[in-house]
GROMACS .gro file of C-alpha atoms in nm:
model
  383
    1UNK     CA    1  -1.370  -4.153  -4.819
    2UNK     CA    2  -1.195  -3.879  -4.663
    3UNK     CA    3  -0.819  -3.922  -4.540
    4UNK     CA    4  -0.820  -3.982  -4.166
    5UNK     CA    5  -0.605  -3.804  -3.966
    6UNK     CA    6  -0.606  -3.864  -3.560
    7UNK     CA    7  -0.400  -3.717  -3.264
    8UNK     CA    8  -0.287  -3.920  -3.011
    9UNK     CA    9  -0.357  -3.766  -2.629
   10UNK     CA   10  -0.325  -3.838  -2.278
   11UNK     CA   11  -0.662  -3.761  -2.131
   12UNK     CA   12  -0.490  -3.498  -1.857
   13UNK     CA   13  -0.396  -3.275  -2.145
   14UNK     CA   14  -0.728  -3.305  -2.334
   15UNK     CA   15  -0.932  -3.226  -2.034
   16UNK     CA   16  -0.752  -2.887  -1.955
   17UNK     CA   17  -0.955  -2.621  -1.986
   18UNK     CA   18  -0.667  -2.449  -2.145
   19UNK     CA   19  -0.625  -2.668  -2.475
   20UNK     CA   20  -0.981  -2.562  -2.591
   21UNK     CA   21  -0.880  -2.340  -2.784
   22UNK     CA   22  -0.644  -2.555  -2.959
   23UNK     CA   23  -0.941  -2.808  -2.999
   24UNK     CA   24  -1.116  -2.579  -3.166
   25UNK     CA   25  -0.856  -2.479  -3.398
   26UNK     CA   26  -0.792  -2.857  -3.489
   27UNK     CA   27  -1.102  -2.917  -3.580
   28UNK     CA   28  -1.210  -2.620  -3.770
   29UNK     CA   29  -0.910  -2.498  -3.942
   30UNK     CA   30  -0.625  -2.786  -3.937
   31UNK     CA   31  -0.895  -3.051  -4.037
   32UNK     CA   32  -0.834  -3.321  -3.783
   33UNK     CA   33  -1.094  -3.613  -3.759
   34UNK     CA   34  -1.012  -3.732  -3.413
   35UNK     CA   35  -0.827  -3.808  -3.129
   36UNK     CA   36  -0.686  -4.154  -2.974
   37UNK     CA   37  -0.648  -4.088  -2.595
   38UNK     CA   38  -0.476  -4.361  -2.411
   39UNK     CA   39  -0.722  -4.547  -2.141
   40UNK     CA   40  -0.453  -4.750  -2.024
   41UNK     CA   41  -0.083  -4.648  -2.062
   42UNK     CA   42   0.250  -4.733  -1.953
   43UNK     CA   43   0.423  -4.492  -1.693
   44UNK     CA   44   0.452  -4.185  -1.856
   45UNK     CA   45   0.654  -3.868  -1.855
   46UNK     CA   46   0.526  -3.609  -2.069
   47UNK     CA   47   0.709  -3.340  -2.207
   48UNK     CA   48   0.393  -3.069  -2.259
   49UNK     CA   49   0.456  -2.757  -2.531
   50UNK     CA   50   0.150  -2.611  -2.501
   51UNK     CA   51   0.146  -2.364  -2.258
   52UNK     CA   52  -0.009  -2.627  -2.028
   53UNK     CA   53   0.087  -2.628  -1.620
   54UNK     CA   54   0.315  -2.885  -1.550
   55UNK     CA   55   0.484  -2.864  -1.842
   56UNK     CA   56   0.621  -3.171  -1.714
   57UNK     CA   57   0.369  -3.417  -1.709
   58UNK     CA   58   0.435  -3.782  -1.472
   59UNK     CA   59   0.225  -4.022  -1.383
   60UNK     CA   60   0.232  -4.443  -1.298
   61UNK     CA   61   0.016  -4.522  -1.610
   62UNK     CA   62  -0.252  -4.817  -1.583
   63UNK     CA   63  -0.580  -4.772  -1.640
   64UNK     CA   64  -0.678  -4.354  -1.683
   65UNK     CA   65  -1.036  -4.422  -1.636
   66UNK     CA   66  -1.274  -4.607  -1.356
   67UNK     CA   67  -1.374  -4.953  -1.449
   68UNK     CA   68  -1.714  -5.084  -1.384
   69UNK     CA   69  -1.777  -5.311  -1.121
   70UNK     CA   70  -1.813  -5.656  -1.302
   71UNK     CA   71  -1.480  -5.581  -1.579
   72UNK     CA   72  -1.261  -5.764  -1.381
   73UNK     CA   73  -1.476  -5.974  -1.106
   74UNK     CA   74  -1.399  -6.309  -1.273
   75UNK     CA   75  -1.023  -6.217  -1.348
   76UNK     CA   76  -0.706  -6.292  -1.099
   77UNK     CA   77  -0.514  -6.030  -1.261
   78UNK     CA   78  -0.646  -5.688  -1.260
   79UNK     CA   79  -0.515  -5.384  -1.416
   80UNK     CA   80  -0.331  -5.131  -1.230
   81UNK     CA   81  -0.532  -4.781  -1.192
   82UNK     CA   82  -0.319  -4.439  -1.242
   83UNK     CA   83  -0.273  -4.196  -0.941
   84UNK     CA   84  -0.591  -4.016  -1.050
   85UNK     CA   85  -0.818  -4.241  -1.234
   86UNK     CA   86  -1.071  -4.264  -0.949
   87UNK     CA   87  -1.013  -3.812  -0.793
   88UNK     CA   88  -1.123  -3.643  -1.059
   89UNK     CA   89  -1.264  -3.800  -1.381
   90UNK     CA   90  -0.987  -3.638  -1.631
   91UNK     CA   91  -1.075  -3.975  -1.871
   92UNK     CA   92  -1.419  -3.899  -1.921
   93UNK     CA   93  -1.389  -3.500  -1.943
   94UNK     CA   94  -1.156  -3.588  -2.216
   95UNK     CA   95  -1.412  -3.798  -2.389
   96UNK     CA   96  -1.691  -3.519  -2.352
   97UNK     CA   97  -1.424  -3.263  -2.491
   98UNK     CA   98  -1.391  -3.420  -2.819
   99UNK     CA   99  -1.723  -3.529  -2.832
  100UNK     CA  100  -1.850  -3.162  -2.807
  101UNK     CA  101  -1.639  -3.046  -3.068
  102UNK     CA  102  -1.781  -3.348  -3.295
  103UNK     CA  103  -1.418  -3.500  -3.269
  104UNK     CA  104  -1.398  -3.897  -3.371
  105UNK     CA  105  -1.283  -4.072  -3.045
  106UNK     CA  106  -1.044  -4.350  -3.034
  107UNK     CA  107  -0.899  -4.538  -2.733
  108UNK     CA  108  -0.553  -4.669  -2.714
  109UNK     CA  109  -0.481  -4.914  -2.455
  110UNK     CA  110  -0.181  -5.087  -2.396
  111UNK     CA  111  -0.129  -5.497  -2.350
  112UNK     CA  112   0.218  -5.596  -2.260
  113UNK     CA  113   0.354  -5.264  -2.037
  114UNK     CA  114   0.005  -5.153  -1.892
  115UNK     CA  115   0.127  -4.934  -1.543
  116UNK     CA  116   0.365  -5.123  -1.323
  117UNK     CA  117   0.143  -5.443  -1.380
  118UNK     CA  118   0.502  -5.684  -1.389
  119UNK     CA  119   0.585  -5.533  -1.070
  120UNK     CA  120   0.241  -5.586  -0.880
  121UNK     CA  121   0.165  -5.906  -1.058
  122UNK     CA  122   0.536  -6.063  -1.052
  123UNK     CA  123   0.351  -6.413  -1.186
  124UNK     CA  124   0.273  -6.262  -1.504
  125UNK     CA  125   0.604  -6.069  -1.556
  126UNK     CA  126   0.773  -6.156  -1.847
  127UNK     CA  127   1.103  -6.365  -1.871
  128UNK     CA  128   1.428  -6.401  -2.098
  129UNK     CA  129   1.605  -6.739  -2.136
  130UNK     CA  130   1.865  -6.652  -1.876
  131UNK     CA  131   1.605  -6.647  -1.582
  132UNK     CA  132   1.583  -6.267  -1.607
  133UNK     CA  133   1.226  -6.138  -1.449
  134UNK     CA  134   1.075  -5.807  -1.619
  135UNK     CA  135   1.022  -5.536  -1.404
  136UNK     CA  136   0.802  -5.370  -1.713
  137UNK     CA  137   0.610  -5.606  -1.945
  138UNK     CA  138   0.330  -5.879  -1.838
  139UNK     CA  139   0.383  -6.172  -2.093
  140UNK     CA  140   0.057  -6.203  -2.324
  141UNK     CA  141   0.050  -6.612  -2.362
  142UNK     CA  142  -0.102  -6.593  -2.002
  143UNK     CA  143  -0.444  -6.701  -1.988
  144UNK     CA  144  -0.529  -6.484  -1.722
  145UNK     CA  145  -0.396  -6.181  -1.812
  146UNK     CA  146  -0.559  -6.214  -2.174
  147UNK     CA  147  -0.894  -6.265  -2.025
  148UNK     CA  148  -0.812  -5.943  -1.798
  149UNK     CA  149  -0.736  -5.774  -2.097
  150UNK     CA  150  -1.041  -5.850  -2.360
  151UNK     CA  151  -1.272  -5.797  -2.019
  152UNK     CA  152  -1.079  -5.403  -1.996
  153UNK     CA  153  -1.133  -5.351  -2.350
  154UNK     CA  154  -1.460  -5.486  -2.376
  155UNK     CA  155  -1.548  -5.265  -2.088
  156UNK     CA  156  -1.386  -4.960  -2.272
  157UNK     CA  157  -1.595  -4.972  -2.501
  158UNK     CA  158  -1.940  -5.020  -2.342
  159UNK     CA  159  -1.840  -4.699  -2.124
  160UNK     CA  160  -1.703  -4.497  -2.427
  161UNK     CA  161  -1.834  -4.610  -2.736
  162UNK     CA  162  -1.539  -4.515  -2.910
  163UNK     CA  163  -1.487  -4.588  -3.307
  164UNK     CA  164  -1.217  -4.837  -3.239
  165UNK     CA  165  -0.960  -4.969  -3.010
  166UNK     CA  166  -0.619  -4.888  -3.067
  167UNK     CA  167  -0.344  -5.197  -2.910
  168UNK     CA  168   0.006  -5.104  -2.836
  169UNK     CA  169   0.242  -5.344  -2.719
  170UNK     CA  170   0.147  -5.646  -2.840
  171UNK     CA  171   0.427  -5.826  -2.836
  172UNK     CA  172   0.494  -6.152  -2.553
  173UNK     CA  173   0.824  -6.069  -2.451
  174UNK     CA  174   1.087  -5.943  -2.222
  175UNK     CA  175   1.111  -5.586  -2.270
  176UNK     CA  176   1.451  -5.482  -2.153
  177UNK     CA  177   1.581  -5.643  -2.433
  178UNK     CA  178   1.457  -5.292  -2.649
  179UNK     CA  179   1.502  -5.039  -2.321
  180UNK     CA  180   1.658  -4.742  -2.509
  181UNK     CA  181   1.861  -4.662  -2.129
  182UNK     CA  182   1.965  -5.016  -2.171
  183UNK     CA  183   2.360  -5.036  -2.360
  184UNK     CA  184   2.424  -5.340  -2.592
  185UNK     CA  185   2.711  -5.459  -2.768
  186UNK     CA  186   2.675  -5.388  -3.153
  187UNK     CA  187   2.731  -5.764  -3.212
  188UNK     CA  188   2.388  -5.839  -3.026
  189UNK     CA  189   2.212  -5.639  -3.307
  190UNK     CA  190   1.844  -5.635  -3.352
  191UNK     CA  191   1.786  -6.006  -3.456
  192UNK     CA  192   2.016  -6.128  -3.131
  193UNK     CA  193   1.800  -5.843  -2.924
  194UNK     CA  194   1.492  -6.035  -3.041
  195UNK     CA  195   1.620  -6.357  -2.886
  196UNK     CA  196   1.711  -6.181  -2.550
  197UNK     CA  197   1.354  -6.108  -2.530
  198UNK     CA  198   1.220  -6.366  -2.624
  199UNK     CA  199   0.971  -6.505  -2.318
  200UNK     CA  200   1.018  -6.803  -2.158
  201UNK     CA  201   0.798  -6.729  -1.824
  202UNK     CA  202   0.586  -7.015  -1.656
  203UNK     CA  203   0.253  -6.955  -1.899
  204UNK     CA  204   0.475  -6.967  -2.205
  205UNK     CA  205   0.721  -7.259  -2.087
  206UNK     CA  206   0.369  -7.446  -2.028
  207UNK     CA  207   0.168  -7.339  -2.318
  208UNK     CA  208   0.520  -7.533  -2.531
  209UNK     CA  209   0.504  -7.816  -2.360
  210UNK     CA  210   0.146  -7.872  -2.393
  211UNK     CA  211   0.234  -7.839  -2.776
  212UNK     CA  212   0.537  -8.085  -2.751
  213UNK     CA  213   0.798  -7.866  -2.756
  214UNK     CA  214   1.111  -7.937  -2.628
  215UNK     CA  215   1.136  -7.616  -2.425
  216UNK     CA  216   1.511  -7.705  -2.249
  217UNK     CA  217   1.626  -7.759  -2.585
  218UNK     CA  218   1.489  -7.415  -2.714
  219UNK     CA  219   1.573  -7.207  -2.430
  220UNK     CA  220   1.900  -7.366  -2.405
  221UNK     CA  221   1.933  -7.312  -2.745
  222UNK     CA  222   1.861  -6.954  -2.716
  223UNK     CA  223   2.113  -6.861  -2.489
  224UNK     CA  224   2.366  -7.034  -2.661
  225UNK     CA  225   2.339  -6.798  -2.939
  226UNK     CA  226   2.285  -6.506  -2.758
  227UNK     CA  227   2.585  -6.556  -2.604
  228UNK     CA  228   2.781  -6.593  -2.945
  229UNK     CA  229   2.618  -6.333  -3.113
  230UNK     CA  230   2.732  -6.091  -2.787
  231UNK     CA  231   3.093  -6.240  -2.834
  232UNK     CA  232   3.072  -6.180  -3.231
  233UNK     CA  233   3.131  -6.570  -3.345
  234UNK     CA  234   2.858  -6.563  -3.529
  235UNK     CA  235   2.692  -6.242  -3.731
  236UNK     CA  236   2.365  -6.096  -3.636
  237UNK     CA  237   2.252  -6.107  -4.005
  238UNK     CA  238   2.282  -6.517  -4.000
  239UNK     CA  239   1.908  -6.481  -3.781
  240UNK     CA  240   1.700  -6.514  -4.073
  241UNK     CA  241   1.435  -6.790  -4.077
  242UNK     CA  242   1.696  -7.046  -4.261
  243UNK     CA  243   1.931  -7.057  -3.985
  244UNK     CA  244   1.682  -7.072  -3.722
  245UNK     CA  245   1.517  -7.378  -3.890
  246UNK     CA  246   1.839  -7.577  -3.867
  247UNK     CA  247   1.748  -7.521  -3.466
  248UNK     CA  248   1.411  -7.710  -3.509
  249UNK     CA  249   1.274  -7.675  -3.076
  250UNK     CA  250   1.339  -7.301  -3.086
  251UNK     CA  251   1.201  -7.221  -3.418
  252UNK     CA  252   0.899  -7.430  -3.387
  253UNK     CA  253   0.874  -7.194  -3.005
  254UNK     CA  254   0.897  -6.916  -3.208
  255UNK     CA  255   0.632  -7.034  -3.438
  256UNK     CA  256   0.435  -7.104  -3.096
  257UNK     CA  257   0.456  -6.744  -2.986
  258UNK     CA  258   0.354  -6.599  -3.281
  259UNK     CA  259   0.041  -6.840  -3.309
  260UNK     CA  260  -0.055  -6.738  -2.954
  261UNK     CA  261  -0.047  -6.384  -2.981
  262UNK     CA  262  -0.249  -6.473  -3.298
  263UNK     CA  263  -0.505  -6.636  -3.071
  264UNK     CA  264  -0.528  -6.367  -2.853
  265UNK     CA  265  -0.543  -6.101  -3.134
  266UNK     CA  266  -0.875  -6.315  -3.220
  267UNK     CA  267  -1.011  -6.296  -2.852
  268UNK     CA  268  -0.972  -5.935  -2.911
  269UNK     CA  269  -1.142  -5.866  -3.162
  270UNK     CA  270  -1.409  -6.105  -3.071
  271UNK     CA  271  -1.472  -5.900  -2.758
  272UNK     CA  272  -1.446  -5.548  -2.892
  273UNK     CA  273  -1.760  -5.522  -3.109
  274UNK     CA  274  -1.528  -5.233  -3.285
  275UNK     CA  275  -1.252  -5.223  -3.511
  276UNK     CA  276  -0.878  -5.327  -3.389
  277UNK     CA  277  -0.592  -5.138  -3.470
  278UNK     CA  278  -0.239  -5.243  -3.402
  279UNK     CA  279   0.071  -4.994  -3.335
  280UNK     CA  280   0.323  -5.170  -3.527
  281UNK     CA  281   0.732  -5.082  -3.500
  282UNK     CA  282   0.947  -5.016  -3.792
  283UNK     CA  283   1.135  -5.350  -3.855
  284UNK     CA  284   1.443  -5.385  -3.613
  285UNK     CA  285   1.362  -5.055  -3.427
  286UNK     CA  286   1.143  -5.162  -3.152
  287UNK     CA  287   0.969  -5.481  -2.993
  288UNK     CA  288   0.653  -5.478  -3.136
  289UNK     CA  289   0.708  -5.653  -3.553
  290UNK     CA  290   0.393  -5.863  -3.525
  291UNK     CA  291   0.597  -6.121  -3.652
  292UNK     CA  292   0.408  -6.481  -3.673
  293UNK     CA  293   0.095  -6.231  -3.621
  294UNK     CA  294  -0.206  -6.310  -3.835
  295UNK     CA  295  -0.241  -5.986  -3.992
  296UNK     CA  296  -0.592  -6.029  -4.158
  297UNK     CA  297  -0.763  -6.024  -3.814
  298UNK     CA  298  -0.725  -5.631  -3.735
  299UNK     CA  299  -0.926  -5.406  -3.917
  300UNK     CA  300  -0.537  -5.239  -3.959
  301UNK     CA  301  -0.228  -5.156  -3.897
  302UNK     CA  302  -0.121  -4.815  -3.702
  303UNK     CA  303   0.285  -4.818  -3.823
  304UNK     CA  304   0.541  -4.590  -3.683
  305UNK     CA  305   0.778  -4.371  -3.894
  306UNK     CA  306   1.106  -4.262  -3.834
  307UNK     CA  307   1.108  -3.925  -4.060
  308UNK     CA  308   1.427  -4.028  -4.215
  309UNK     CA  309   1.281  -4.391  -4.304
  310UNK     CA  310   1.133  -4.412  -4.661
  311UNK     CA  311   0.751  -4.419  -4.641
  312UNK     CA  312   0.722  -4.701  -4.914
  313UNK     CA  313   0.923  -4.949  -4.736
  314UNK     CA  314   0.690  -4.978  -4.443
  315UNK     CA  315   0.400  -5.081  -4.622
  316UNK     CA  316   0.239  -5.385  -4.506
  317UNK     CA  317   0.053  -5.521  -4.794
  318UNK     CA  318  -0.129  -5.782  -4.594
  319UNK     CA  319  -0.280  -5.537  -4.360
  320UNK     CA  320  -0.664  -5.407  -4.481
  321UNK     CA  321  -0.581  -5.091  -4.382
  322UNK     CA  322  -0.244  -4.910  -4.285
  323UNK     CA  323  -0.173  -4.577  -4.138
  324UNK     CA  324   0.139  -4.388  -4.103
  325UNK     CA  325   0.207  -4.246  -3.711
  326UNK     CA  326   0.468  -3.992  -3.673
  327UNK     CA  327   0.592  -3.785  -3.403
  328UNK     CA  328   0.449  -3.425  -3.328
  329UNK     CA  329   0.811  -3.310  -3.366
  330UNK     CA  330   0.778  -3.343  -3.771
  331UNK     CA  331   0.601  -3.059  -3.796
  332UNK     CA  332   0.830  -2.799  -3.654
  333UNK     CA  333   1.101  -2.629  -3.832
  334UNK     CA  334   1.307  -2.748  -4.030
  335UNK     CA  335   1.117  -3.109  -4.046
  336UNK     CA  336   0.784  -2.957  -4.124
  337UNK     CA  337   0.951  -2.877  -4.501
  338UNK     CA  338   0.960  -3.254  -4.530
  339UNK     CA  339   0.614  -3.299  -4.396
  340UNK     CA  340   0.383  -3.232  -4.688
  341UNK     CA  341   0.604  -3.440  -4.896
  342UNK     CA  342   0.517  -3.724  -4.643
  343UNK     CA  343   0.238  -3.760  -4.607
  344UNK     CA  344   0.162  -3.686  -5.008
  345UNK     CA  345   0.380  -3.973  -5.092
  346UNK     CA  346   0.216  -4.197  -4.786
  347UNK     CA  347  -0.112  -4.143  -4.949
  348UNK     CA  348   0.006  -4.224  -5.304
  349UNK     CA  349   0.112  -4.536  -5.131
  350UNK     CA  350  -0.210  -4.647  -4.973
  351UNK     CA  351  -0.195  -4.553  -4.656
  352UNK     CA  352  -0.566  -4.529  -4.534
  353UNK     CA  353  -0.459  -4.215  -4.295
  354UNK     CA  354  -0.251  -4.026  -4.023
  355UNK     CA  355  -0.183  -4.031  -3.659
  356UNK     CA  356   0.040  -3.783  -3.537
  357UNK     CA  357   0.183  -3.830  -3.183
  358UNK     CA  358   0.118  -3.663  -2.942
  359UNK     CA  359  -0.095  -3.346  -2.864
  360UNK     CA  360   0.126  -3.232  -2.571
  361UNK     CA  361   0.426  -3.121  -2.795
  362UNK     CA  362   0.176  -2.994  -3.081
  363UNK     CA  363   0.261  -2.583  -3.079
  364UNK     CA  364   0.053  -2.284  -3.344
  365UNK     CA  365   0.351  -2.324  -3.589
  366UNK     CA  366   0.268  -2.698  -3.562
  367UNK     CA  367  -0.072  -2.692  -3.679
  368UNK     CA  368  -0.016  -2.425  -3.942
  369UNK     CA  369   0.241  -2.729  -4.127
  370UNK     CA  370  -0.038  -3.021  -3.995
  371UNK     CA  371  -0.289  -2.848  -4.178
  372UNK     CA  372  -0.037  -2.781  -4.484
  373UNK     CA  373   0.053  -3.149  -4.508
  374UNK     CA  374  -0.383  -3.242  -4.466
  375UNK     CA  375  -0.496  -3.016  -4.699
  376UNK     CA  376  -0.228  -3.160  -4.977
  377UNK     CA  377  -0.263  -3.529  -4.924
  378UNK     CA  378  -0.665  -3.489  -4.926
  379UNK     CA  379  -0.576  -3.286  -5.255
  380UNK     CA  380  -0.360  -3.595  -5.431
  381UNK     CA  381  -0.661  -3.830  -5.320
  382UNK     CA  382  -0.937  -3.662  -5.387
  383UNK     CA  383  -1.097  -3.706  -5.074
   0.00000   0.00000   0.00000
């Protein structure tokens, strides 16, 4: 089997008539299998390298593409649309450009910060155990807006037909708690950030009770130690699992949440018909850990990689299959040294494949190290 390696793409950049050319080089000489183009996106502002016009790219995010009629007619929450989805088509001309060139197309949709969904469906916003609304991520342990989303992807993929869904942001919780504009103490750390984001919105406050949860005890709970954590009495290393089970209402919510998103995971891939893949965070460095996550129900694991994080360590043996996503700036000077070494060493450690984020910043010198680092890792593996 041959290594995979896939772009990610916003569907306004592969449209343009002017990154042809660069499509055609991908393909042919760099020895790219596909793209992933995002069909439903947070807001977005795009810094574009490639000689494109803007060269700053904004838009509101939601859904890039037109929805058919029935997706959402049963649904009560529906799925913000970008600026442009319905004027001028820039989804599916992305489609039919990597289609022509014989390009593998993925989708990549986002679940928890889809457009400005928590702002136009305040209901299904996301909240931390102080009270604190999200004015960016829709919690997933709503019943509604998990039936919204398995009816957008299933409709995704009856338009498209695309070799398999790619799901960012799963994760049910409040996402200020990771805003990078956003300035914690260092005593919060990322265990204590966890907690601030951790959801306690009507859905999930219900979905605990209905399980027998004490939910005033947990979320009480929670705050207590945030608030000790952010005043340093306690260390943000004592979060492990042992010190949480001597709190038994908040761990067994915890345990809750991750069963949930579990369930939902399953209603997923029920409704796909294709493979799932899930963008997974390195541990402690963003929201999405998949923690409490049944990881044997996605056909894999999409994880990101900080260029100065060893490529071993992220390895999640569980997963069926596993590929390595790095940023489009690895392959410029001087990280593009580093980059054949990377990915060498990523295939040595099982990693089924590549995704390399984003085509916007990707520049010539760019794909002359992509196709250095491809041409090397296909070597060690023989495929």
């Amino acid at each position: 089997m041959t290594l995979g390696v896939f772009l990610d793409a916003f569907p306004w950049t592969v449209a343009a008539e002017e990154t042809g050319p660069m499509l055609e080089r991908l393909r042919g000489e760099v020895g790219v299998s596909g793209l992933s183009i995002w069909a439903a996106s947070p807001p977005v502002t795009q810094w574009r390298t490639t000689g494109l016009s803007p060269t700053l790219a904004r838009s509101s995010g939601g859904l890039h593409y037109v929805p058919s009629t029935r997706a959402f007619a049963s649904v009560a929450f529906n799925p913000p649309m970008s600026e442009w989805a319905r004027s001028d088509g820039r989804f599916e001309r992305a489609v039919d450009a990597c289609r022509r060139r014989s390009f593998d197309v993925r989708v990549i949709v986002s679940a928890a910060t889809i457009g400005q969904a928590a702002t136009r469906y305040p209901e299904f916003a996301s909240q931390n155990a102080f009270g604190l609304w999200s004015g960016t991520s829709i919690c997933l342990s709503s019943v509604e807006v998990q039936a919204s989303l398995c009816a957008m992807i299933a409709d995704a993929v009856s338009q498209f037909a695309p070799s398999a869904i790619v799901v960012s942001d799963l994760a049910s919780l409040w996402w200020e708690a990771f805003a990078p504009d956003v300035r914690f103490g260092k005593t919060l750390g990322a265990g204590g950030r966890r907690l601030l984001g951790m959801c306690f919105c009507r859905s999930c406050r219900a979905r605990a009770t209905d399980a027998g949860i004490d939910v005033d005890d947990a979320q009480a709970r929670c705050r207590t130690l945030i608030d000790r954590l952010s005043d340093g009495v306690i260390p943000s290393a004592a979060l492990a699992t042992p010190y949480l089970s001597e709190i038994p209402a908040l761990a067994a919510y915890a345990r809750l949440k991750g069963e949930l998103l579990s369930g939902f995971l399953r209603s997923l891939v029920e409704e796909a018909a294709v493979p799932i893949l899930l963008i997974q965070d390195e541990p402690g460095a963003g929201p999405v850990d998949l923690e409490g996550v049944n990881l044997a129900l996605p056909a894999g694991l999409i994880s990101n990689l900080d260029p100065a994080s060893e490529v071993e360590a992220t390895r999640t043996r569980e997963a069926r299959r596993q590929e390595l996503r790095i940023s489009a700036e690895v392959t410029t000077q001087p990280l593009a040294q580093e980059l054949v070494g990377t990915f060498s060493r990523a295939a040595a450690a099982g990693y089924s494949g590549f995704v390399v984020d984003n085509l916007g910043i990707l520049s010539g010198v760019s794909c002359t190290s992509l196709k250095q680092a491809i041409r090397f890792a296909r070597r060690s593996t023989g495929s």
